[in-house]
Amino acid sequence: DGGITQSPKYLFRKEGQNVTLSCEQNLNHDAMYWYRQDPGQGLRLIYYSQIVNDFQKGDIAEGYSVSREKKESFPLTVTSAQKNPTAFYLCASSIDGRNQPQHFGDGTRLSIL
Amino acid sequence: AQSVTQLGSHVSVSEGALVLLRCNYSSSVPPYLFWYVQYPNQGLQLLLKYTSAATLVKGINGFEAEFKKSETSFHLTKPSAHMSDAAEYFCAVSENTDKLIFGTGTRLQVFP
């Protein structure tokens, strides 16, 4: 079955450490997205990519970085510059982005040790 | 600028009662509207989408939503709630862009 796979399900970060969240899709979708979800705040867009080797900042990109070297993969790195990284992170994809529904993975919950 | 407002962060209903979750949008062009459902510790699942083909949109799990341009609303309804409907629901809008703008969500509780 086609879908989006996020790993790991749970992740713990020490102070000053970078961590990378994995997102892989086999839907052959062009566009991919990373969101951060905090209680009561809905989903906030971190980064998105419409095509391989290109990506754009979302509303809360500071302290995060991404790469899009392959169509099916869009990893997110939470850097030590992100001072409040504890959250639920969701990856999504859509066929070509514009006005299309997005399909979501099951998320990664990041916590600080 | 496009935006979405979901009135009521929590809604409680009895099993078998009508479910009504409210969504109002702001858009300068005809919008594309979506409703998603999220169960605990999972991603979002698409319930239904409005793309201007019909104002009443039927989705999965017995949900439907009606687009009312005059009220800038896209409320989600279900005639009879089931215990399994307990989840968080998100309304989202796209205004001919690559991004979806999400509301802050409404948590639905269903009591027996």
mmCIF file of C-alpha atoms in Angstrom, chain A residues 31-34 45-51 53-61 66 68 74, chain B residues 98-99:
data_model
loop_
_atom_site.group_PDB
_atom_site.id
_atom_site.type_symbol
_atom_site.label_atom_id
_atom_site.label_comp_id
_atom_site.label_asym_id
_atom_site.label_seq_id
_atom_site.Cartn_x
_atom_site.Cartn_y
_atom_site.Cartn_z
ATOM 1 C CA ALA A 31 5.166 18.132 -2.973
ATOM 2 C CA MET A 32 6.178 17.380 0.611
ATOM 3 C CA TYR A 33 5.651 19.288 3.842
ATOM 4 C CA TRP A 34 6.738 19.388 7.471
ATOM 5 C CA LEU A 45 4.217 24.852 8.537
ATOM 6 C CA ILE A 46 7.972 24.500 8.974
ATOM 7 C CA TYR A 47 9.259 23.808 5.438
ATOM 8 C CA TYR A 48 7.843 22.560 2.171
ATOM 9 C CA SER A 49 9.216 21.327 -1.111
ATOM 10 C CA GLN A 50 7.543 21.242 -4.499
ATOM 11 C CA ILE A 51 10.355 19.564 -6.390
ATOM 12 C CA ASN A 53 16.522 19.953 -4.767
ATOM 13 C CA ASP A 54 14.235 22.862 -3.941
ATOM 14 C CA PHE A 55 12.393 23.849 -0.764
ATOM 15 C CA GLN A 56 10.837 26.905 0.860
ATOM 16 C CA LYS A 57 10.558 28.149 4.414
ATOM 17 C CA GLY A 58 7.201 27.980 6.084
ATOM 18 C CA ASP A 59 5.946 30.061 8.981
ATOM 19 C CA ILE A 60 8.304 28.717 11.662
ATOM 20 C CA ALA A 61 11.517 27.647 9.876
ATOM 21 C CA VAL A 66 15.606 20.180 5.430
ATOM 22 C CA ARG A 68 15.161 17.082 -0.758
ATOM 23 C CA PHE A 74 12.226 14.816 2.886
ATOM 24 C CA ASP B 98 0.756 25.172 -2.590
ATOM 25 C CA LYS B 99 -0.033 25.519 1.113
#
